XYZ file of C-alpha atoms in Angstrom:
580
model
C 39.830 -2.258 25.710
C 40.715 -4.543 22.897
C 44.541 -4.331 23.922
C 43.774 -5.524 27.442
C 41.658 -8.010 26.468
C 43.841 -10.076 23.837
C 46.729 -10.895 26.209
C 44.410 -12.089 29.138
C 42.498 -14.784 26.310
C 46.222 -15.307 25.577
C 47.260 -16.270 28.915
C 43.795 -18.154 29.505
C 44.696 -20.338 26.113
C 47.969 -21.677 27.505
C 46.836 -22.869 30.825
C 46.999 -26.730 31.629
C 43.568 -28.683 31.783
C 41.562 -28.219 34.666
C 42.788 -24.521 35.614
C 41.663 -22.562 32.464
C 38.231 -22.844 33.209
C 38.283 -21.143 36.278
C 35.550 -22.954 38.130
C 34.402 -23.781 41.527
C 36.217 -26.498 42.380
C 39.162 -25.308 40.851
C 42.308 -24.069 42.705
C 44.376 -21.795 39.754
C 43.532 -18.487 38.842
C 43.210 -18.176 34.957
C 45.128 -15.015 35.458
C 47.976 -15.416 37.877
C 48.095 -18.862 37.283
C 48.735 -19.268 41.049
C 46.291 -20.435 43.734
C 43.401 -18.423 44.382
C 43.725 -15.482 46.868
C 40.215 -14.611 48.125
C 38.464 -15.927 45.002
C 35.496 -14.046 43.503
C 32.557 -15.858 41.548
C 31.493 -14.060 38.279
C 28.086 -14.339 37.161
C 29.476 -16.426 34.483
C 30.376 -18.936 37.175
C 34.117 -18.174 36.198
C 36.212 -17.656 39.468
C 39.254 -14.980 39.539
C 41.401 -13.724 42.209
C 39.918 -10.407 43.716
C 43.374 -8.647 42.864
C 43.687 -10.189 39.613
C 39.874 -8.635 38.774
C 41.217 -5.223 40.189
C 43.860 -5.067 37.621
C 41.473 -5.408 34.943
C 40.624 -2.151 32.893
C 37.125 -1.244 33.837
C 34.564 0.404 31.055
C 31.212 2.398 31.133
C 28.397 -0.459 30.942
C 26.083 2.614 29.327
C 28.537 3.307 26.398
C 28.397 -0.844 25.284
C 24.880 -1.806 26.548
C 23.248 1.353 27.068
C 22.434 0.501 30.803
C 20.153 -2.266 29.890
C 22.394 -5.022 31.422
C 21.976 -7.481 34.236
C 23.693 -6.778 37.815
C 26.613 -9.389 38.423
C 25.886 -9.046 42.086
C 22.381 -10.492 41.926
C 22.306 -13.512 44.400
C 25.395 -12.448 46.456
C 25.175 -12.859 50.217
C 27.074 -10.041 50.988
C 25.502 -6.943 48.897
C 23.020 -4.707 50.461
C 19.726 -4.337 48.374
C 20.239 -0.793 46.802
C 17.926 0.521 44.142
C 18.798 -0.221 40.429
C 19.129 3.640 39.908
C 21.944 3.969 42.580
C 24.119 1.263 41.331
C 27.132 1.828 39.261
C 27.179 1.433 35.761
C 31.090 0.225 35.353
C 31.947 -2.936 34.001
C 34.846 -5.760 33.316
C 35.134 -8.396 31.018
C 35.631 -11.646 32.347
C 39.121 -12.649 31.470
C 37.929 -16.695 30.545
C 35.146 -16.217 28.642
C 35.277 -12.315 27.558
C 31.535 -12.125 29.309
C 30.589 -8.635 30.353
C 30.694 -8.477 34.211
C 28.317 -5.405 35.894
C 30.049 -4.407 39.185
C 28.165 -3.620 41.895
C 28.614 -0.516 44.202
C 31.299 -2.048 46.297
C 33.406 -2.909 43.050
C 35.045 -6.297 42.871
C 35.325 -6.995 46.749
C 31.216 -6.780 46.627
C 31.122 -9.826 44.112
C 30.277 -13.218 45.808
C 33.363 -14.959 47.239
C 33.716 -18.600 45.764
C 33.854 -20.848 49.280
C 34.223 -23.936 47.248
C 37.296 -22.326 45.693
C 38.982 -21.507 49.121
C 37.945 -25.171 50.391
C 39.908 -26.604 47.199
C 42.673 -24.181 47.777
C 43.184 -25.293 51.274
C 42.821 -29.005 50.283
C 45.533 -28.416 47.919
C 47.710 -27.072 50.390
C 47.480 -29.652 52.577
C 48.728 -32.480 49.911
C 51.460 -30.055 49.512
C 52.350 -30.670 53.268
C 50.687 -27.762 54.470
C 52.857 -25.256 52.688
C 51.391 -22.059 52.483
C 48.999 -22.186 55.317
C 49.459 -20.364 58.477
C 47.468 -19.983 61.661
C 44.053 -18.244 61.634
C 44.678 -16.794 64.722
C 48.014 -15.608 64.890
C 48.643 -14.919 60.926
C 51.915 -15.682 61.520
C 53.216 -19.395 62.386
C 52.734 -22.446 60.062
C 49.596 -24.457 60.860
C 49.915 -27.935 62.642
C 46.517 -28.960 63.657
C 43.063 -27.691 62.905
C 40.130 -27.404 65.483
C 37.249 -29.305 63.660
C 34.487 -27.436 66.301
C 35.445 -23.919 65.406
C 36.951 -25.178 61.746
C 39.927 -23.124 62.110
C 43.784 -24.123 61.566
C 46.015 -23.395 64.447
C 49.574 -23.335 64.786
C 51.098 -25.266 67.914
C 51.261 -22.169 69.856
C 47.425 -21.207 69.422
C 46.668 -24.917 69.445
C 47.985 -25.099 73.271
C 46.199 -21.586 73.972
C 42.709 -22.985 72.580
C 43.021 -25.985 74.937
C 43.552 -24.039 77.573
C 40.333 -21.729 77.257
C 37.269 -23.032 79.199
C 34.999 -22.597 76.135
C 37.311 -24.557 73.783
C 38.982 -27.117 75.920
C 36.650 -29.957 74.809
C 37.097 -29.086 71.030
C 38.137 -31.865 68.634
C 41.958 -31.224 67.773
C 43.172 -32.978 64.253
C 46.586 -33.259 63.014
C 46.871 -31.637 59.602
C 48.377 -34.739 57.929
C 45.418 -36.793 58.791
C 43.068 -34.305 56.820
C 44.529 -35.133 53.550
C 41.573 -37.351 52.957
C 38.666 -35.033 53.393
C 37.002 -33.635 50.865
C 35.843 -30.484 52.557
C 37.918 -28.584 55.578
C 36.679 -25.445 54.872
C 36.386 -22.458 57.250
C 32.879 -20.909 58.885
C 31.440 -18.416 56.654
C 31.029 -15.546 58.839
C 28.857 -12.358 58.302
C 30.110 -9.745 56.628
C 27.946 -7.494 58.854
C 28.790 -8.825 62.015
C 32.216 -10.870 61.629
C 32.222 -12.601 64.994
C 29.212 -14.286 63.992
C 28.554 -17.390 61.376
C 25.959 -17.512 58.898
C 23.580 -20.445 60.146
C 20.091 -18.964 59.216
C 18.582 -17.759 55.714
C 15.893 -14.702 55.304
C 13.392 -16.102 52.480
C 12.405 -12.495 52.224
C 15.892 -11.226 50.978
C 16.812 -14.613 49.755
C 20.254 -14.517 51.564
C 21.866 -16.206 54.841
C 22.180 -14.023 57.902
C 23.593 -14.283 61.256
C 21.584 -14.595 64.626
C 22.689 -10.843 65.522
C 21.078 -9.723 61.387
C 18.028 -11.716 62.913
C 16.997 -9.549 65.893
C 18.316 -6.545 63.550
C 17.463 -5.177 60.186
C 15.888 -8.719 59.177
C 13.753 -8.666 62.557
C 10.493 -9.091 60.865
C 11.380 -11.403 58.163
C 10.914 -14.756 57.864
C 14.401 -16.865 58.715
C 14.947 -20.400 59.290
C 17.971 -22.665 59.595
C 20.143 -22.969 56.587
C 19.920 -26.946 57.315
C 15.724 -26.531 57.467
C 15.620 -24.765 54.084
C 18.355 -26.154 52.319
C 16.016 -28.765 50.447
C 13.660 -26.562 49.268
C 16.409 -24.241 47.597
C 18.694 -27.232 46.829
C 15.378 -28.828 44.947
C 15.127 -25.588 42.983
C 18.591 -25.810 42.001
C 18.405 -29.301 41.073
C 15.443 -28.469 38.790
C 17.124 -26.184 36.973
C 20.027 -28.414 36.718
C 18.093 -30.859 35.471
C 16.426 -28.771 32.507
C 20.493 -27.525 31.977
C 21.793 -30.941 31.427
C 19.905 -31.890 28.288
C 21.332 -28.770 26.480
C 24.720 -29.662 27.437
C 24.335 -33.331 26.424
C 22.977 -31.769 23.276
C 25.750 -28.925 22.792
C 28.629 -32.023 23.175
C 26.913 -33.819 20.542
C 26.498 -30.877 18.570
C 30.104 -30.169 18.787
C 31.301 -33.638 18.299
C 29.064 -33.955 15.122
C 30.856 -30.358 14.335
C 34.215 -31.968 15.140
C 33.058 -35.066 12.796
C 32.044 -32.998 9.993
C 35.152 -30.793 10.263
C 37.275 -34.236 9.973
C 35.324 -35.360 7.411
C 35.667 -31.856 5.709
C 39.398 -32.169 5.788
C 39.667 -35.467 4.657
C 37.691 -34.692 1.750
C 39.437 -31.461 1.231
C 42.724 -33.451 0.830
C 41.178 -35.888 -1.102
C 39.900 -33.279 -3.613
C 42.857 -31.594 -3.655
C 44.682 -34.783 -4.542
C 42.408 -35.311 -7.401
C 42.747 -31.682 -8.645
C 46.800 -32.168 -8.405
C 46.640 -35.549 -10.173
C 44.403 -34.140 -12.841
C 46.163 -30.828 -13.247
C 49.537 -32.906 -13.492
C 48.147 -35.194 -16.188
C 46.525 -32.312 -17.878
C 49.869 -30.616 -17.833
C 51.540 -33.762 -19.045
C 49.406 -34.176 -21.797
C 49.457 -30.238 -22.929
C 53.340 -30.332 -23.057
C 53.232 -33.683 -25.234
C 50.819 -32.242 -27.238
C 52.992 -29.026 -27.380
C 55.652 -31.339 -28.689
C 53.858 -32.932 -31.370
C 52.467 -29.482 -32.457
C 56.206 -28.267 -32.521
C 57.506 -31.500 -34.328
C 54.488 -31.047 -36.994
C 55.587 -27.464 -37.197
C 59.054 -28.497 -38.138
C 58.325 -30.883 -40.396
C 55.962 -28.792 -42.569
C 58.867 -26.194 -42.692
C 61.070 -28.606 -44.008
C 58.883 -30.145 -46.506
C 58.041 -26.322 -47.503
C 61.858 -25.289 -47.707
C 62.566 -29.135 -49.190
C 60.022 -28.078 -52.300
C 61.333 -24.267 -52.393
C 65.021 -25.488 -52.613
C 64.048 -28.292 -55.439
C 62.186 -25.205 -57.404
C 64.877 -23.109 -56.711
C 67.537 -25.520 -58.221
C 65.432 -26.106 -61.450
C 64.947 -22.401 -61.798
C 68.681 -21.836 -61.275
C 69.155 -24.792 -63.773
C 66.736 -23.224 -66.280
C 68.393 -19.814 -65.897
C 71.630 -21.013 -66.646
C 70.243 -22.755 -70.042
C 68.507 -19.910 -71.222
C 71.550 -17.251 -70.389
C 73.552 -19.682 -72.313
C 71.383 -19.920 -75.315
C 71.324 -16.159 -75.007
C 74.376 -15.626 -74.717
C 75.632 -17.774 -77.536
C 73.204 -16.734 -79.966
C 73.937 -12.902 -79.413
C 77.550 -13.557 -79.792
C 76.815 -15.620 -83.364
C 74.595 -13.103 -84.281
C 77.180 -10.048 -83.460
C 80.441 -11.931 -84.466
C 79.994 -14.509 -86.869
C 79.876 -14.397 -90.406
C 76.976 -15.031 -92.695
C 78.531 -18.729 -93.580
C 78.775 -18.892 -89.576
C 75.269 -17.960 -88.635
C 73.745 -20.297 -91.704
C 75.926 -23.275 -90.652
C 75.052 -23.185 -86.492
C 71.317 -21.925 -87.439
C 69.767 -25.341 -87.273
C 71.379 -26.046 -83.523
C 70.578 -22.839 -82.150
C 67.073 -22.580 -83.288
C 66.448 -26.176 -82.238
C 67.911 -25.154 -78.474
C 66.219 -21.813 -78.334
C 62.680 -23.449 -79.379
C 63.232 -26.194 -76.570
C 64.103 -23.263 -73.969
C 61.028 -21.288 -75.248
C 58.713 -24.794 -74.777
C 59.871 -25.362 -71.371
C 56.841 -24.696 -68.470
C 57.805 -23.266 -65.330
C 56.098 -21.219 -62.126
C 56.784 -17.463 -61.601
C 55.568 -17.929 -58.423
C 56.864 -20.109 -55.255
C 55.445 -23.599 -55.341
C 54.944 -23.138 -51.835
C 53.485 -20.263 -49.770
C 53.999 -18.959 -45.759
C 50.147 -19.779 -44.599
C 50.599 -21.698 -41.283
C 48.239 -20.940 -38.644
C 47.648 -21.964 -35.472
C 44.175 -22.532 -34.504
C 43.800 -22.746 -30.653
C 40.071 -23.211 -30.224
C 39.935 -26.261 -32.589
C 39.870 -29.493 -30.899
C 42.615 -31.901 -31.526
C 41.393 -35.344 -30.180
C 42.740 -36.981 -26.947
C 45.959 -37.102 -25.300
C 46.224 -39.714 -22.428
C 42.486 -39.297 -21.688
C 42.163 -35.531 -21.803
C 40.386 -33.271 -24.275
C 43.341 -31.449 -26.271
C 42.991 -28.059 -28.054
C 44.852 -26.461 -30.578
C 45.997 -27.233 -34.647
C 48.329 -26.344 -36.935
C 46.655 -25.680 -40.490
C 48.503 -25.133 -43.557
C 45.230 -24.991 -45.791
C 44.417 -21.344 -47.393
C 40.760 -21.058 -48.829
C 40.399 -20.760 -52.386
C 37.534 -18.869 -53.422
C 37.887 -19.802 -56.856
C 37.450 -23.505 -55.618
C 34.463 -22.796 -53.205
C 30.853 -23.623 -54.395
C 27.411 -23.189 -53.227
C 24.676 -26.028 -52.550
C 21.157 -26.106 -51.512
C 17.882 -26.094 -53.355
C 16.812 -22.230 -52.432
C 19.979 -21.212 -54.541
C 17.722 -19.469 -57.272
C 14.261 -19.500 -55.698
C 12.420 -18.296 -53.076
C 9.136 -16.723 -51.684
C 8.255 -13.518 -49.571
C 8.695 -13.711 -46.079
C 9.727 -17.263 -46.064
C 13.327 -18.052 -44.763
C 15.384 -19.260 -47.950
C 18.815 -20.966 -47.190
C 21.749 -22.516 -48.773
C 25.053 -23.885 -48.058
C 28.601 -22.806 -48.916
C 31.174 -25.098 -49.319
C 34.840 -23.925 -48.607
C 37.811 -26.097 -50.619
C 41.734 -24.918 -50.553
C 43.351 -24.903 -53.798
C 43.652 -28.497 -54.212
C 39.840 -28.710 -53.997
C 40.030 -30.542 -50.896
C 37.525 -29.646 -48.149
C 39.078 -27.018 -45.431
C 37.572 -29.176 -42.445
C 37.316 -26.015 -40.170
C 35.611 -22.695 -40.018
C 36.877 -19.088 -39.107
C 36.922 -17.766 -42.338
C 35.882 -14.243 -43.310
C 32.573 -14.747 -45.336
C 30.502 -11.531 -46.823
C 27.244 -12.173 -48.342
C 24.839 -9.247 -49.604
C 21.222 -9.958 -50.757
C 20.256 -7.065 -53.287
C 16.858 -6.167 -54.784
C 17.514 -5.829 -58.354
C 14.913 -2.789 -58.535
C 15.504 -1.496 -55.133
C 19.635 -1.869 -54.443
C 19.362 0.574 -51.725
C 16.960 -1.742 -49.349
C 19.310 -4.915 -49.034
C 18.122 -7.809 -47.097
C 20.282 -8.542 -44.020
C 21.286 -12.408 -44.510
C 22.910 -14.772 -41.627
C 25.992 -16.618 -41.864
C 26.389 -19.651 -39.652
C 30.140 -20.935 -39.130
C 29.587 -25.141 -38.527
C 33.235 -25.221 -37.650
C 33.922 -27.785 -40.395
C 34.143 -25.830 -43.829
C 30.432 -25.124 -44.497
C 28.473 -22.199 -43.870
C 25.110 -22.124 -43.684
C 23.329 -18.841 -45.057
C 19.831 -17.791 -44.744
C 17.792 -14.733 -45.427
C 13.950 -13.960 -45.672
C 12.968 -11.597 -48.244
C 10.125 -9.354 -47.499
C 8.710 -8.721 -51.020
C 8.324 -10.701 -54.534
C 10.811 -10.051 -57.394
C 14.340 -10.447 -58.398
C 17.316 -10.479 -56.248
C 21.103 -10.509 -56.369
C 23.085 -12.498 -54.269
C 26.681 -12.086 -53.463
C 28.819 -14.458 -51.684
C 32.499 -13.581 -51.142
C 35.449 -14.984 -49.309
C 38.534 -13.058 -48.568
C 36.517 -10.233 -50.849
C 36.552 -12.561 -53.514
C 33.568 -13.861 -55.345
C 33.093 -17.732 -54.943
C 31.984 -20.123 -57.613
C 28.429 -18.816 -59.419
C 28.597 -15.408 -57.326
C 26.994 -13.130 -57.936
C 23.834 -15.261 -58.553
C 19.821 -14.227 -59.261
C 16.960 -15.528 -57.251
C 13.492 -14.988 -58.319
C 11.424 -14.575 -55.430
C 7.547 -15.437 -55.651
C 4.792 -14.464 -53.569
C 3.675 -16.260 -50.296
C 2.842 -19.682 -50.934
C -0.961 -20.127 -51.788
C -3.067 -22.452 -50.126
C -5.956 -24.331 -51.847
C -9.442 -22.807 -51.188
C -11.177 -25.971 -52.330
C -11.452 -29.846 -51.754
C -9.014 -32.538 -52.826
C -11.382 -35.037 -54.042
C -12.566 -37.875 -56.305
C -15.434 -36.077 -57.663
C -18.117 -33.324 -56.855
C -20.398 -35.869 -56.804
C -19.202 -37.707 -53.572
C -17.577 -34.735 -51.898
C -20.979 -32.611 -52.339
C -23.301 -35.422 -51.212
C -24.797 -35.296 -54.619
C -25.637 -31.801 -55.039
C -26.349 -30.789 -58.810
C -24.936 -27.249 -58.583
C -21.427 -28.380 -57.277
C -18.801 -27.324 -59.814
C -14.909 -28.243 -60.389
C -11.967 -26.887 -61.987
C -11.681 -30.082 -63.736
C -14.440 -29.461 -66.041
C -16.081 -32.808 -66.146
C -19.847 -32.779 -66.317
C -22.470 -35.465 -65.535
C -25.697 -36.321 -67.345
C -28.937 -36.085 -65.695
C -28.217 -31.890 -65.163
C -25.238 -32.148 -62.756
C -22.916 -29.337 -63.199
C -19.905 -31.494 -61.949
C -17.897 -34.191 -62.462
C -18.150 -37.857 -61.700
C -16.474 -41.076 -61.770
C -16.252 -41.984 -65.433
C -17.837 -39.339 -67.117
C -17.146 -36.788 -69.387
C -14.050 -34.504 -68.665
C -13.241 -36.564 -65.196
C -9.452 -36.394 -65.108
C -9.516 -40.368 -63.620
C -7.742 -39.446 -60.514
C -7.989 -37.436 -57.297
C -7.648 -33.443 -58.029
C -8.330 -30.213 -56.561
C -11.999 -28.568 -56.784
C -10.364 -24.955 -57.098
C -7.649 -25.517 -59.595
C -7.478 -29.188 -60.548
C -4.216 -29.570 -59.661
C -3.583 -33.417 -59.022
C -0.752 -32.883 -56.356
C -2.271 -32.544 -53.171
C 0.388 -30.586 -51.626
C 1.058 -28.144 -54.788
C 0.091 -24.527 -54.538
C -3.154 -23.385 -55.427
C -2.970 -21.320 -59.006
C -6.966 -20.228 -58.891
C -7.186 -16.729 -59.755
C -10.710 -16.126 -59.316
C -10.949 -14.762 -62.930
C -13.878 -15.324 -65.632
C -11.701 -17.706 -66.939
C -12.046 -20.319 -64.526
C -16.119 -20.128 -64.187
C -16.153 -23.856 -63.111
C -13.753 -23.122 -60.416
C -16.238 -20.206 -58.584
C -18.259 -22.797 -56.743
C -16.435 -24.934 -54.251
C -17.314 -28.696 -53.175
C -17.967 -29.215 -49.520
C -15.671 -31.926 -47.936
C -17.863 -34.614 -46.377
């Protein structure tokens, strides 16, 4: 079915303006593209030639819409009323809008004739000097005149015969060329049941035009009246529907206009953003290429520098080797071939030379290494306003130069996080300035080495590493910190984990007299006493420390840890004072 529909839609899309829609008032068929021949009006209000509609491939309406569709011939003035169950369930698709059209029992020829299109075709033919119009009586010769009374197009011969007949002698005849300015010259609409009679009446009961013979026949008891008398009522109802439809047309046109405006704005915006993306990409690519060239130039400079150092070291070692060989060869020759006197004579020079050669300091290792690394994730600054990544690094971390820093290196408390910092340096003692090194940390209890504490290592990306751990129990722990499987400076080291910080149960006060409100039984850990039966301390009395202190342990630091154990040796601290 879809194969048959696509070509039809393709034809319609190529039609000139005014013919593609196929509405009433138009003159060309949307399928054959010629003037309408017996045009039929579809329920979607598109007009197509009868022969063109008959060429469309029909389909079963039940298969598509389950028999629950509207009949396309409703309102047709030529269709007899039939029960809905007896109507055909065959349909076609409108070649203009693809709408489904349910065909009546009579098929395509039972659809409503578009008389407006017939009139427009006649007008169109008149504008073409009557070409294509034939006589309505003989259906053979070309038209020359038109009977305004009968509304019939007549040739010269039929026109003369028309005048000779007694009934039509006084009918008004008009030349065909005089009708070009008319808006309507359509033929009289004849009754399909009684072809000799013109449709002049309207049956209100059946809601269809009828002729005089119909009124005295099957519409005998139906309310009928002349079309001129009922047109106002029915015309007004159509106008009301039109009045309600026009706002929707305006709203839809406005909506489509807004969509077109938005589509145009969208296209412009997409083009603008595409231009921005193109500009950004080109700039970014240029910056990356420039950065690439800088990195390659830097790499080449590193190569030249290292090669020069190696060549210099090589030349020095080769010269030293030559000197050594000369000294060894001469001395061996002297000792094997020289006489005793010759040896004694040259001994001084040889010994001096060998001593100098033995004192020469040299390195058996190459002075430079091949440690060159590309770090694509490291920021390399900006180039033409773009953030650039990727650096070449020749530094190599030296575990012997790495140091540990932090207040919690050798002390910690149970169930509290302890932390310290590892500062990585190279062989020259300079900070690495980058991260990514392989750091291994282990925290082992001295008594339970099979129960290590899990450490956390955070790479700060600047050559420093934040290391933290949380011991669960007090005791002595051993901490290992290794870089590239080698211990750093100070590793391994021990950490004493004490119990969790003990808060003060007492009061930080100046004396028991003030803090207890003058109670005689209040005691203090400082050991001070007052006369008159007071067991606690007072200002300026015996044992008062002379400054604020804790009543529970006697410490002077307000934020210190309490050392009161609750034993008999600290009997004065058993009674705590109350803060006012």
